[in-house]
Amino acid sequence: MGAVKKDMLVFLFWGAYLTILTFLPSDRLTSLLALTLVATLIFFLVTIYIFTKKIYIWLHELVSRLKFSFDETEPKSESMYKWKDLLLCLEASLDRASLDFNDAKRELKEVRSKYETILDTQSDLVFTIDDFGYLTYCNQAFSDFMEMKGPEGDFFDTDFENDEKIAEILNTCDKDVLEEARQSNDGFQFVSTTSQYSGNNYIDWVVKHICSDGEGLTGSYLFVGRDITKECQVSEENRRLENLATIGKLAYTISHEMGQPMTTIKLVASNLELLAQQSEISDQDLRASVTQKGLKIKKQVERIDKIIRDLKLFSRGSIIFKPFDFFVAVTEMIESINIVQPCCLSINISQTSRPIIVLGSQVLFQQAAANVVENSIYALSKNNYTNPKLVIEASLSADEQVAMLSITDNAGGCSDETLKNMTKPFYTTKKAGDGSGIGMALCSSIIEKMNGKLECRNLEGGFQVTLSVPVAVEDTVHI
């Protein structure tokens, strides 16, 4: 556009010169009016120079009409000839400017199309928004990922549904990211962040604020993202397998070490029962009490033996799944907890017209549930609450596809760090000797083996753990 700029400056100079030469009279007032006319003409021409296509078209049409008028009438003075020549020069300058403008616009469109084509072939998610949050550009990968709706080549900032999708991404980003990006306008510095979209996809974003003025007050935000959901899933699966391996080794060690002592206790309990029956104890109530206590010891030892056998299978990754009644298992677990450590419980077990059958190890499921209940009892006793509450609820999901056991206490909850690490092996908040840090990790692994999940969350003034396992299909199980 350099040639056009030069021609326009020459035109301004000669226009001012000819205007003064033609209209400048001798008196001062008229001279000032003439100079004002020249200044107005220059201002008008400078305004035209703001390269808008419509002004060029309008001015070109005006010059053409003036030239046509000069062509229709014979010039009567030398100044009229000069004005005619000036109009010819102006028409030529405008023609050249129009051609240069169209060439520049076409070149810009080709460059834009070229880069948009390149961006549309990339797997990275690319989009830009203005300072008001409206989408101004997105590549094909982002459009497909967001399932954008709208005609090809059209901006989607008028589509309410798409605006909500963009807002969801912006809301999940760190609140300080956009402000930090705005303040980092120099060079190629980007601000990084990770967001979670629709609760399923994890995306790594880099953000750059691109200024459209020298002061950085206005501009657009460029977002370039990469979907890292698969990497997160692989990382989570590796973490889970690592935990399972650790717990498996630990389970094998525990089962191996507990085997011999349990055999001894079982033998002693049997001998105690036999001696009570053969001895000449005159007090029948005492004899019955000794016999009953021996039977209870044997029953609990047999339960521990079953846990040890299942732990060995668990450590080998070959736990045997068998159908069992979910609500019956929960009831037995509660009775077991009351025997070991009595506690005032609020129990709510849903009543159903049929047994709710799940697949897994009943004894290991009961052990996992009992461990959670005992943790709540420990938390309540540790803090010496005057009005401790422990609520155990067994129920079905709304679609009756998942059996759920919730254990809720009012022991004040836990910190975010504890909540995050609770199911990791060897993590414990108990005093040395009170806990090993494997209880919740083992519980989580047992439930995962049963294709279920263990969820922990803080409540107002308390804590809740929910064990969820899928209900078995009736046609595939037999009790």
Tab-separated table of C-alpha atoms in Angstrom:
chain	number	residue	atom	x	y	z
A	1	MET	CA	0.000	0.000	0.000
A	2	GLY	CA	3.073	2.291	-0.079
A	3	ALA	CA	2.371	3.516	-3.633
A	4	VAL	CA	-1.209	4.348	-2.717
A	5	LYS	CA	-0.044	6.313	0.333
A	6	LYS	CA	2.381	8.334	-1.811
A	7	ASP	CA	-0.269	9.124	-4.444
A	8	MET	CA	-2.707	10.237	-1.753
A	9	LEU	CA	-0.131	12.601	-0.227
A	10	VAL	CA	0.626	14.093	-3.679
A	11	PHE	CA	-3.097	14.505	-4.260
A	12	LEU	CA	-3.538	16.288	-0.915
A	13	PHE	CA	-0.701	18.681	-1.716
A	14	TRP	CA	-1.911	19.549	-5.218
A	15	GLY	CA	-5.521	19.768	-4.047
A	16	ALA	CA	-4.588	22.334	-1.397
A	17	TYR	CA	-2.431	24.254	-3.865
A	18	LEU	CA	-5.081	24.461	-6.596
A	19	THR	CA	-7.809	25.362	-4.106
A	20	ILE	CA	-5.776	28.288	-2.732
A	21	LEU	CA	-4.764	29.325	-6.255
A	22	THR	CA	-8.354	29.300	-7.496
A	23	PHE	CA	-10.315	30.706	-4.579
A	24	LEU	CA	-7.880	32.844	-2.561
A	25	PRO	CA	-8.991	36.526	-2.893
A	26	SER	CA	-7.263	39.613	-1.498
A	27	ASP	CA	-9.264	40.291	1.684
A	28	ARG	CA	-8.330	38.483	4.916
A	29	LEU	CA	-11.795	37.155	5.832
A	30	THR	CA	-12.269	35.432	2.511
A	31	SER	CA	-8.728	34.058	2.794
A	32	LEU	CA	-9.585	32.484	6.148
A	33	LEU	CA	-12.707	30.953	4.659
A	34	ALA	CA	-10.645	29.562	1.813
A	35	LEU	CA	-8.090	28.087	4.208
A	36	THR	CA	-10.947	26.595	6.251
A	37	LEU	CA	-12.262	25.009	3.070
A	38	VAL	CA	-8.822	23.551	2.349
A	39	ALA	CA	-8.546	22.184	5.906
A	40	THR	CA	-12.015	20.660	5.613
A	41	LEU	CA	-11.091	19.087	2.294
A	42	ILE	CA	-7.880	17.642	3.750
A	43	PHE	CA	-9.780	16.275	6.803
A	44	PHE	CA	-12.357	14.756	4.467
A	45	LEU	CA	-9.683	13.100	2.361
A	46	VAL	CA	-7.830	11.804	5.429
A	47	THR	CA	-11.100	10.273	6.621
A	48	ILE	CA	-11.431	8.584	3.259
A	49	TYR	CA	-7.932	7.221	3.765
A	50	ILE	CA	-9.184	4.944	6.589
A	51	PHE	CA	-9.425	2.186	3.976
A	52	THR	CA	-13.029	1.145	4.230
A	53	LYS	CA	-14.355	-0.409	1.093
A	54	LYS	CA	-17.704	1.385	1.090
A	55	ILE	CA	-16.070	4.819	1.311
A	56	TYR	CA	-13.773	3.903	-1.558
A	57	ILE	CA	-16.720	2.855	-3.695
A	58	TRP	CA	-18.696	5.956	-2.825
A	59	LEU	CA	-15.752	8.306	-3.471
A	60	HIS	CA	-14.909	6.537	-6.717
A	61	GLU	CA	-18.487	6.993	-7.899
A	62	LEU	CA	-18.418	10.681	-6.924
A	63	VAL	CA	-15.161	11.306	-8.802
A	64	SER	CA	-16.489	9.486	-11.843
A	65	ARG	CA	-19.600	11.663	-11.900
A	66	LEU	CA	-17.564	14.863	-11.517
A	67	LYS	CA	-15.261	13.748	-14.320
A	68	PHE	CA	-18.288	12.956	-16.466
A	69	SER	CA	-19.634	16.453	-15.798
A	70	PHE	CA	-16.319	17.993	-16.865
A	71	ASP	CA	-16.343	15.848	-19.997
A	72	GLU	CA	-19.850	17.091	-20.882
A	73	THR	CA	-18.925	20.772	-20.548
A	74	GLU	CA	-16.067	22.613	-22.204
A	75	PRO	CA	-13.636	24.116	-19.627
A	76	LYS	CA	-13.724	27.915	-19.733
A	77	SER	CA	-10.516	28.624	-17.847
A	78	GLU	CA	-7.084	27.219	-17.177
A	79	SER	CA	-8.032	26.366	-13.581
A	80	MET	CA	-10.904	24.212	-14.825
A	81	TYR	CA	-8.426	22.236	-16.943
A	82	LYS	CA	-6.281	21.750	-13.833
A	83	TRP	CA	-9.297	20.537	-11.836
A	84	LYS	CA	-10.091	18.082	-14.583
A	85	ASP	CA	-6.522	16.752	-14.514
A	86	LEU	CA	-6.736	16.517	-10.736
A	87	LEU	CA	-9.911	14.430	-10.965
A	88	LEU	CA	-8.209	12.108	-13.431
A	89	CYS	CA	-5.292	11.661	-11.012
A	90	LEU	CA	-7.709	11.082	-8.127
A	91	GLU	CA	-9.658	8.489	-10.121
A	92	ALA	CA	-6.443	6.660	-11.011
A	93	SER	CA	-5.296	6.740	-7.364
A	94	LEU	CA	-8.606	5.374	-6.162
A	95	ASP	CA	-8.552	2.611	-8.773
A	96	ARG	CA	-5.070	1.635	-7.675
A	97	ALA	CA	-5.988	1.780	-3.999
A	98	SER	CA	-9.052	-0.384	-4.638
A	99	LEU	CA	-6.951	-2.970	-6.453
A	100	ASP	CA	-4.333	-3.005	-3.671
A	101	PHE	CA	-7.065	-3.268	-1.050
A	102	ASN	CA	-8.683	-6.219	-2.816
A	103	ASP	CA	-5.290	-7.886	-3.290
A	104	ALA	CA	-4.472	-7.461	0.405
A	105	LYS	CA	-7.899	-8.754	1.428
A	106	ARG	CA	-7.552	-11.771	-0.866
A	107	GLU	CA	-4.047	-12.467	0.440
A	108	LEU	CA	-5.253	-12.208	4.037
A	109	LYS	CA	-8.138	-14.558	3.278
A	110	GLU	CA	-5.759	-17.068	1.676
A	111	VAL	CA	-3.414	-16.934	4.671
A	112	ARG	CA	-6.327	-17.324	7.090
A	113	SER	CA	-7.706	-20.246	5.071
A	114	LYS	CA	-4.267	-21.845	4.976
A	115	TYR	CA	-3.767	-21.666	8.735
A	116	GLU	CA	-7.335	-22.740	9.465
A	117	THR	CA	-6.791	-25.771	7.233
A	118	ILE	CA	-3.616	-26.597	9.149
A	119	LEU	CA	-5.395	-26.203	12.497
A	120	ASP	CA	-8.312	-28.356	11.332
A	121	THR	CA	-5.914	-31.250	10.689
A	122	GLN	CA	-4.522	-31.118	14.239
A	123	SER	CA	-5.771	-33.276	17.083
A	124	ASP	CA	-5.248	-30.438	19.570
A	125	LEU	CA	-8.308	-28.454	20.613
A	126	VAL	CA	-8.011	-24.811	19.534
A	127	PHE	CA	-10.468	-21.982	20.080
A	128	THR	CA	-10.492	-18.248	20.755
A	129	ILE	CA	-12.891	-16.091	22.716
A	130	ASP	CA	-13.123	-12.336	22.965
A	131	ASP	CA	-13.028	-10.357	26.195
A	132	PHE	CA	-16.783	-10.813	26.560
A	133	GLY	CA	-16.533	-14.608	26.452
A	134	TYR	CA	-17.960	-15.096	22.956
A	135	LEU	CA	-16.477	-17.754	20.723
A	136	THR	CA	-14.724	-16.193	17.717
A	137	TYR	CA	-12.919	-19.224	16.280
A	138	CYS	CA	-12.606	-22.965	16.813
A	139	ASN	CA	-10.877	-25.690	14.826
A	140	GLN	CA	-12.487	-28.920	13.671
A	141	ALA	CA	-11.144	-31.007	16.569
A	142	PHE	CA	-12.694	-28.634	19.116
A	143	SER	CA	-15.952	-28.495	17.168
A	144	ASP	CA	-16.162	-32.302	17.096
A	145	PHE	CA	-15.201	-32.620	20.758
A	146	MET	CA	-17.836	-30.114	21.872
A	147	GLU	CA	-20.388	-31.375	19.318
A	148	MET	CA	-20.841	-27.809	18.116
A	149	LYS	CA	-23.997	-26.949	16.217
A	150	GLY	CA	-24.058	-24.356	13.466
A	151	PRO	CA	-23.434	-23.844	9.729
A	152	GLU	CA	-19.945	-24.399	8.416
A	153	GLY	CA	-17.807	-21.293	8.582
A	154	ASP	CA	-20.241	-19.534	10.902
A	155	PHE	CA	-19.400	-18.363	14.400
A	156	PHE	CA	-21.392	-20.053	17.108
A	157	ASP	CA	-21.662	-17.216	19.613
A	158	THR	CA	-25.412	-16.897	19.005
A	159	ASP	CA	-26.130	-20.529	19.875
A	160	PHE	CA	-27.234	-20.706	23.501
A	161	GLU	CA	-26.376	-24.403	23.902
A	162	ASN	CA	-22.844	-23.884	22.602
A	163	ASP	CA	-22.391	-20.833	24.855
A	164	GLU	CA	-23.168	-23.081	27.842
A	165	LYS	CA	-20.517	-25.578	26.726
A	166	ILE	CA	-17.876	-22.840	26.434
A	167	ALA	CA	-18.916	-21.458	29.819
A	168	GLU	CA	-18.503	-24.925	31.369
A	169	ILE	CA	-14.907	-25.119	30.159
A	170	LEU	CA	-14.128	-21.604	31.389
A	171	ASN	CA	-15.741	-22.275	34.774
A	172	THR	CA	-13.678	-25.430	35.332
A	173	CYS	CA	-10.429	-23.568	34.634
A	174	ASP	CA	-8.569	-21.905	37.449
A	175	LYS	CA	-10.158	-18.507	38.123
A	176	ASP	CA	-6.777	-16.755	38.012
A	177	VAL	CA	-5.770	-18.235	34.643
A	178	LEU	CA	-7.418	-15.610	32.427
A	179	GLU	CA	-6.128	-12.738	34.536
A	180	GLU	CA	-2.625	-14.217	34.529
A	181	ALA	CA	-2.843	-14.671	30.755
A	182	ARG	CA	-3.929	-11.043	30.356
A	183	GLN	CA	-0.906	-9.858	32.330
A	184	SER	CA	1.480	-12.067	30.310
A	185	ASN	CA	1.200	-10.346	26.933
A	186	ASP	CA	4.889	-10.262	26.030
A	187	GLY	CA	6.552	-12.903	23.879
A	188	PHE	CA	5.221	-16.438	23.624
A	189	GLN	CA	4.475	-16.986	27.302
A	190	PHE	CA	1.461	-19.231	27.866
A	191	VAL	CA	-0.409	-20.026	31.079
A	192	SER	CA	-1.128	-23.711	31.748
A	193	THR	CA	-4.161	-25.201	33.456
A	194	THR	CA	-6.129	-28.461	33.596
A	195	SER	CA	-9.907	-28.645	33.534
A	196	GLN	CA	-12.493	-31.379	33.774
A	197	TYR	CA	-15.256	-31.246	31.180
A	198	SER	CA	-18.649	-32.849	31.910
A	199	GLY	CA	-17.060	-34.835	34.719
A	200	ASN	CA	-15.513	-37.336	32.282
A	201	ASN	CA	-12.824	-35.670	30.187
A	202	TYR	CA	-9.616	-34.160	31.517
A	203	ILE	CA	-8.009	-31.506	29.300
A	204	ASP	CA	-4.641	-29.780	29.579
A	205	TRP	CA	-4.970	-26.176	28.371
A	206	VAL	CA	-2.450	-23.473	27.580
A	207	VAL	CA	-3.878	-19.956	27.386
A	208	LYS	CA	-2.521	-16.817	25.706
A	209	HIS	CA	-4.008	-13.319	25.665
A	210	ILE	CA	-3.541	-11.685	22.258
A	211	CYS	CA	-3.846	-7.894	22.383
A	212	SER	CA	-5.515	-5.879	19.663
A	213	ASP	CA	-4.232	-2.561	21.041
A	214	GLY	CA	-0.959	-1.314	22.400
A	215	GLU	CA	-2.099	-1.107	26.014
A	216	GLY	CA	-3.371	-4.690	26.311
A	217	LEU	CA	-6.864	-3.576	27.254
A	218	THR	CA	-8.706	-5.427	24.506
A	219	GLY	CA	-8.034	-8.606	22.612
A	220	SER	CA	-8.801	-12.314	22.481
A	221	TYR	CA	-7.872	-15.375	24.516
A	222	LEU	CA	-6.288	-18.245	22.618
A	223	PHE	CA	-6.876	-21.703	24.118
A	224	VAL	CA	-4.915	-24.742	22.947
A	225	GLY	CA	-5.877	-27.982	24.681
A	226	ARG	CA	-5.055	-31.677	24.674
A	227	ASP	CA	-7.433	-34.378	25.874
A	228	ILE	CA	-5.519	-36.348	28.532
A	229	THR	CA	-8.452	-38.509	29.655
A	230	LYS	CA	-6.839	-41.749	28.473
A	231	GLU	CA	-3.549	-40.870	30.168
A	232	CYS	CA	-5.420	-40.140	33.407
A	233	GLN	CA	-7.319	-43.415	33.144
A	234	VAL	CA	-4.104	-45.375	32.528
A	235	SER	CA	-2.418	-43.615	35.452
A	236	GLU	CA	-5.377	-44.357	37.716
A	237	GLU	CA	-5.446	-47.994	36.623
A	238	ASN	CA	-1.696	-48.338	37.245
A	239	ARG	CA	-2.163	-46.828	40.699
A	240	ARG	CA	-5.011	-49.238	41.407
A	241	LEU	CA	-2.976	-52.252	40.248
A	242	GLU	CA	-0.027	-51.116	42.325
A	243	ASN	CA	-2.258	-50.858	45.387
A	244	LEU	CA	-3.737	-54.282	44.695
A	245	ALA	CA	-0.260	-55.778	44.405
A	246	THR	CA	0.811	-54.186	47.686
A	247	ILE	CA	-2.347	-55.291	49.456
A	248	GLY	CA	-2.050	-58.792	47.966
A	249	LYS	CA	1.446	-59.248	49.365
A	250	LEU	CA	0.317	-57.900	52.707
A	251	ALA	CA	-2.762	-60.131	52.737
A	252	TYR	CA	-0.629	-63.186	52.067
A	253	THR	CA	1.741	-62.261	54.917
A	254	ILE	CA	-1.115	-61.666	57.363
A	255	SER	CA	-2.932	-64.875	56.438
A	256	HIS	CA	0.279	-66.870	56.758
A	257	GLU	CA	1.122	-65.422	60.185
A	258	MET	CA	-2.446	-65.724	61.536
A	259	GLY	CA	-3.000	-69.325	60.521
A	260	GLN	CA	-1.129	-71.043	63.359
A	261	PRO	CA	-2.432	-68.860	66.247
A	262	MET	CA	-6.031	-69.317	65.047
A	263	THR	CA	-5.607	-73.090	64.950
A	264	THR	CA	-4.341	-72.996	68.549
A	265	ILE	CA	-7.246	-70.817	69.724
A	266	LYS	CA	-9.753	-73.103	68.002
A	267	LEU	CA	-8.213	-76.154	69.682
A	268	VAL	CA	-8.304	-74.469	73.097
A	269	ALA	CA	-11.973	-73.468	72.574
A	270	SER	CA	-12.889	-77.059	71.657
A	271	ASN	CA	-11.100	-78.394	74.725
A	272	LEU	CA	-12.873	-75.818	76.903
A	273	GLU	CA	-16.253	-76.927	75.555
A	274	LEU	CA	-15.375	-80.597	76.073
A	275	LEU	CA	-14.148	-80.037	79.652
A	276	ALA	CA	-17.316	-78.108	80.501
A	277	GLN	CA	-19.458	-81.036	79.326
A	278	GLN	CA	-17.396	-83.728	81.110
A	279	SER	CA	-16.683	-81.900	84.362
A	280	GLU	CA	-18.789	-82.240	87.480
A	281	ILE	CA	-19.748	-78.574	87.676
A	282	SER	CA	-22.730	-78.420	89.968
A	283	ASP	CA	-23.839	-75.030	88.749
A	284	GLN	CA	-25.793	-75.778	85.593
A	285	ASP	CA	-25.895	-72.079	84.610
A	286	LEU	CA	-22.107	-71.851	84.838
A	287	ARG	CA	-21.702	-75.005	82.749
A	288	ALA	CA	-24.076	-73.653	80.110
A	289	SER	CA	-22.291	-70.302	80.120
A	290	VAL	CA	-18.866	-71.918	79.622
A	291	THR	CA	-20.229	-74.081	76.813
A	292	GLN	CA	-21.868	-71.083	75.140
A	293	LYS	CA	-18.699	-68.974	75.373
A	294	GLY	CA	-16.672	-71.828	73.879
A	295	LEU	CA	-19.103	-72.103	70.968
A	296	LYS	CA	-18.880	-68.342	70.363
A	297	ILE	CA	-15.086	-68.495	70.364
A	298	LYS	CA	-15.160	-71.381	67.892
A	299	LYS	CA	-17.631	-69.537	65.666
A	300	GLN	CA	-15.489	-66.398	65.573
A	301	VAL	CA	-12.336	-68.449	64.960
A	302	GLU	CA	-14.051	-70.230	62.072
A	303	ARG	CA	-14.979	-66.829	60.680
A	304	ILE	CA	-11.348	-65.705	60.945
A	305	ASP	CA	-10.255	-68.936	59.250
A	306	LYS	CA	-12.604	-68.119	56.367
A	307	ILE	CA	-11.144	-64.609	56.164
A	308	ILE	CA	-7.636	-66.057	56.085
A	309	ARG	CA	-8.548	-68.461	53.259
A	310	ASP	CA	-10.171	-65.638	51.280
A	311	LEU	CA	-7.184	-63.376	51.909
A	312	LYS	CA	-4.925	-66.038	50.434
A	313	LEU	CA	-7.155	-66.258	47.376
A	314	PHE	CA	-7.288	-62.457	47.255
A	315	SER	CA	-3.497	-62.213	47.338
A	316	ARG	CA	-3.357	-64.559	44.330
A	317	GLY	CA	-6.046	-62.567	42.513
A	318	SER	CA	-8.353	-65.589	42.401
A	319	ILE	CA	-11.116	-64.734	44.864
A	320	ILE	CA	-14.140	-66.986	44.339
A	321	PHE	CA	-17.367	-65.136	43.594
A	322	LYS	CA	-20.475	-66.690	45.060
A	323	PRO	CA	-24.020	-65.285	45.292
A	324	PHE	CA	-25.163	-64.072	48.698
A	325	ASP	CA	-28.055	-62.058	50.103
A	326	PHE	CA	-26.871	-58.470	50.531
A	327	PHE	CA	-29.267	-57.488	53.340
A	328	VAL	CA	-28.675	-60.727	55.256
A	329	ALA	CA	-24.920	-60.144	55.052
A	330	VAL	CA	-25.343	-56.594	56.374
A	331	THR	CA	-27.532	-57.812	59.270
A	332	GLU	CA	-24.957	-60.454	60.253
A	333	MET	CA	-22.196	-57.883	60.052
A	334	ILE	CA	-24.060	-55.546	62.421
A	335	GLU	CA	-24.610	-58.387	64.899
A	336	SER	CA	-20.898	-59.189	64.746
A	337	ILE	CA	-19.970	-55.579	65.478
A	338	ASN	CA	-22.342	-55.477	68.451
A	339	ILE	CA	-20.747	-58.633	69.860
A	340	VAL	CA	-17.234	-57.264	69.604
A	341	GLN	CA	-17.878	-53.651	70.518
A	342	PRO	CA	-21.392	-52.685	71.589
A	343	CYS	CA	-22.564	-49.336	70.288
A	344	CYS	CA	-25.814	-47.449	70.045
A	345	LEU	CA	-26.678	-47.665	66.347
A	346	SER	CA	-29.407	-46.274	64.139
A	347	ILE	CA	-30.079	-49.021	61.614
A	348	ASN	CA	-32.203	-48.672	58.496
A	349	ILE	CA	-32.381	-51.692	56.216
A	350	SER	CA	-34.761	-51.434	53.282
A	351	GLN	CA	-37.534	-53.990	53.116
A	352	THR	CA	-37.857	-55.779	49.789
A	353	SER	CA	-40.205	-58.451	48.523
A	354	ARG	CA	-37.300	-60.581	47.292
A	355	PRO	CA	-33.705	-61.309	48.341
A	356	ILE	CA	-31.145	-58.870	46.897
A	357	ILE	CA	-28.407	-61.111	45.542
A	358	VAL	CA	-24.871	-59.897	44.827
A	359	LEU	CA	-21.775	-61.781	43.673
A	360	GLY	CA	-18.573	-61.886	45.695
A	361	SER	CA	-17.128	-63.113	48.948
A	362	GLN	CA	-19.706	-62.602	51.686
A	363	VAL	CA	-17.183	-62.899	54.489
A	364	LEU	CA	-14.769	-60.415	52.867
A	365	PHE	CA	-17.604	-57.994	52.150
A	366	GLN	CA	-18.684	-58.232	55.780
A	367	GLN	CA	-15.099	-57.704	56.875
A	368	ALA	CA	-14.835	-54.574	54.705
A	369	ALA	CA	-18.110	-53.193	56.064
A	370	ALA	CA	-17.158	-54.046	59.652
A	371	ASN	CA	-13.836	-52.254	59.212
A	372	VAL	CA	-15.639	-49.080	58.113
A	373	VAL	CA	-18.055	-49.269	61.044
A	374	GLU	CA	-15.214	-49.821	63.506
A	375	ASN	CA	-13.397	-46.783	62.087
A	376	SER	CA	-16.476	-44.658	62.787
A	377	ILE	CA	-16.760	-46.073	66.314
A	378	TYR	CA	-13.062	-45.300	66.872
A	379	ALA	CA	-13.525	-41.716	65.651
A	380	LEU	CA	-16.522	-41.216	67.949
A	381	SER	CA	-14.737	-42.655	70.990
A	382	LYS	CA	-11.513	-40.765	70.300
A	383	ASN	CA	-13.223	-37.377	70.378
A	384	ASN	CA	-15.424	-38.220	73.396
A	385	TYR	CA	-18.645	-36.962	71.844
A	386	THR	CA	-21.483	-36.543	74.320
A	387	ASN	CA	-24.110	-37.410	71.722
A	388	PRO	CA	-22.426	-39.817	69.296
A	389	LYS	CA	-24.467	-40.933	66.328
A	390	LEU	CA	-23.744	-43.819	63.985
A	391	VAL	CA	-26.210	-44.544	61.200
A	392	ILE	CA	-26.055	-47.680	59.055
A	393	GLU	CA	-28.329	-47.728	56.019
A	394	ALA	CA	-28.694	-50.562	53.497
A	395	SER	CA	-30.727	-49.785	50.404
A	396	LEU	CA	-31.097	-50.158	46.649
A	397	SER	CA	-30.498	-47.561	43.973
A	398	ALA	CA	-33.515	-46.062	42.218
A	399	ASP	CA	-33.125	-48.452	39.264
A	400	GLU	CA	-32.562	-51.402	41.650
A	401	GLN	CA	-29.293	-52.240	39.903
A	402	VAL	CA	-26.922	-51.348	42.767
A	403	ALA	CA	-26.976	-52.401	46.425
A	404	MET	CA	-25.626	-49.709	48.748
A	405	LEU	CA	-24.429	-49.714	52.348
A	406	SER	CA	-23.851	-46.286	53.931
A	407	ILE	CA	-22.106	-45.736	57.274
A	408	THR	CA	-22.492	-42.183	58.627
A	409	ASP	CA	-21.158	-40.675	61.851
A	410	ASN	CA	-21.032	-37.232	63.465
A	411	ALA	CA	-17.349	-37.393	64.446
A	412	GLY	CA	-16.460	-34.172	62.632
A	413	GLY	CA	-15.175	-35.560	59.328
A	414	CYS	CA	-11.572	-35.428	58.133
A	415	SER	CA	-9.184	-33.127	56.276
A	416	ASP	CA	-8.985	-32.944	52.485
A	417	GLU	CA	-5.576	-34.634	52.571
A	418	THR	CA	-6.923	-37.546	54.613
A	419	LEU	CA	-9.936	-37.842	52.304
A	420	LYS	CA	-7.627	-37.993	49.281
A	421	ASN	CA	-5.235	-40.596	50.734
A	422	MET	CA	-7.647	-42.639	52.844
A	423	THR	CA	-7.659	-45.729	50.593
A	424	LYS	CA	-3.892	-45.736	49.983
A	425	PRO	CA	-1.967	-48.596	51.631
A	426	PHE	CA	-0.250	-47.770	54.938
A	427	TYR	CA	-1.846	-44.336	55.239
A	428	THR	CA	-3.296	-43.822	58.712
A	429	THR	CA	-4.198	-40.979	61.052
A	430	LYS	CA	-4.349	-43.211	64.120
A	431	LYS	CA	-1.688	-43.284	66.790
A	432	ALA	CA	1.158	-45.779	66.521
A	433	GLY	CA	-0.145	-49.182	67.546
A	434	ASP	CA	-3.793	-48.263	66.946
A	435	GLY	CA	-3.803	-48.676	63.170
A	436	SER	CA	-1.709	-50.198	60.407
A	437	GLY	CA	-3.040	-48.157	57.472
A	438	ILE	CA	-4.210	-51.181	55.498
A	439	GLY	CA	-7.852	-51.387	56.621
A	440	MET	CA	-9.453	-48.906	54.209
A	441	ALA	CA	-7.070	-49.891	51.408
A	442	LEU	CA	-8.121	-53.524	51.812
A	443	CYS	CA	-11.798	-52.516	51.995
A	444	SER	CA	-11.529	-50.522	48.774
A	445	SER	CA	-9.759	-53.387	47.005
A	446	ILE	CA	-12.355	-55.954	48.144
A	447	ILE	CA	-15.227	-53.808	46.865
A	448	GLU	CA	-13.406	-53.158	43.567
A	449	LYS	CA	-12.921	-56.918	43.155
A	450	MET	CA	-16.699	-57.229	43.387
A	451	ASN	CA	-17.017	-54.629	40.557
A	452	GLY	CA	-18.263	-52.080	43.056
A	453	LYS	CA	-16.862	-48.886	44.512
A	454	LEU	CA	-16.112	-47.354	47.878
A	455	GLU	CA	-16.920	-43.632	48.214
A	456	CYS	CA	-15.956	-41.347	51.089
A	457	ARG	CA	-17.156	-37.807	51.704
A	458	ASN	CA	-17.370	-35.207	54.423
A	459	LEU	CA	-20.775	-34.109	55.657
A	460	GLU	CA	-21.666	-31.200	57.888
A	461	GLY	CA	-20.150	-32.202	61.192
A	462	GLY	CA	-19.572	-35.796	60.148
A	463	PHE	CA	-18.351	-38.361	57.650
A	464	GLN	CA	-19.960	-40.925	55.360
A	465	VAL	CA	-18.634	-44.034	53.615
A	466	THR	CA	-20.762	-45.801	51.008
A	467	LEU	CA	-20.082	-49.326	49.736
A	468	SER	CA	-21.820	-49.976	46.405
A	469	VAL	CA	-21.922	-53.336	44.617
A	470	PRO	CA	-23.929	-54.347	41.539
A	471	VAL	CA	-26.982	-56.556	41.972
A	472	ALA	CA	-26.619	-59.923	40.245
A	473	VAL	CA	-28.937	-60.889	37.395
A	474	GLU	CA	-31.495	-63.366	38.742
A	475	ASP	CA	-31.181	-65.809	35.839
A	476	THR	CA	-27.456	-66.295	36.418
A	477	VAL	CA	-27.354	-67.027	40.171
A	478	HIS	CA	-28.630	-69.825	42.351
A	479	ILE	CA	-28.430	-69.986	46.129
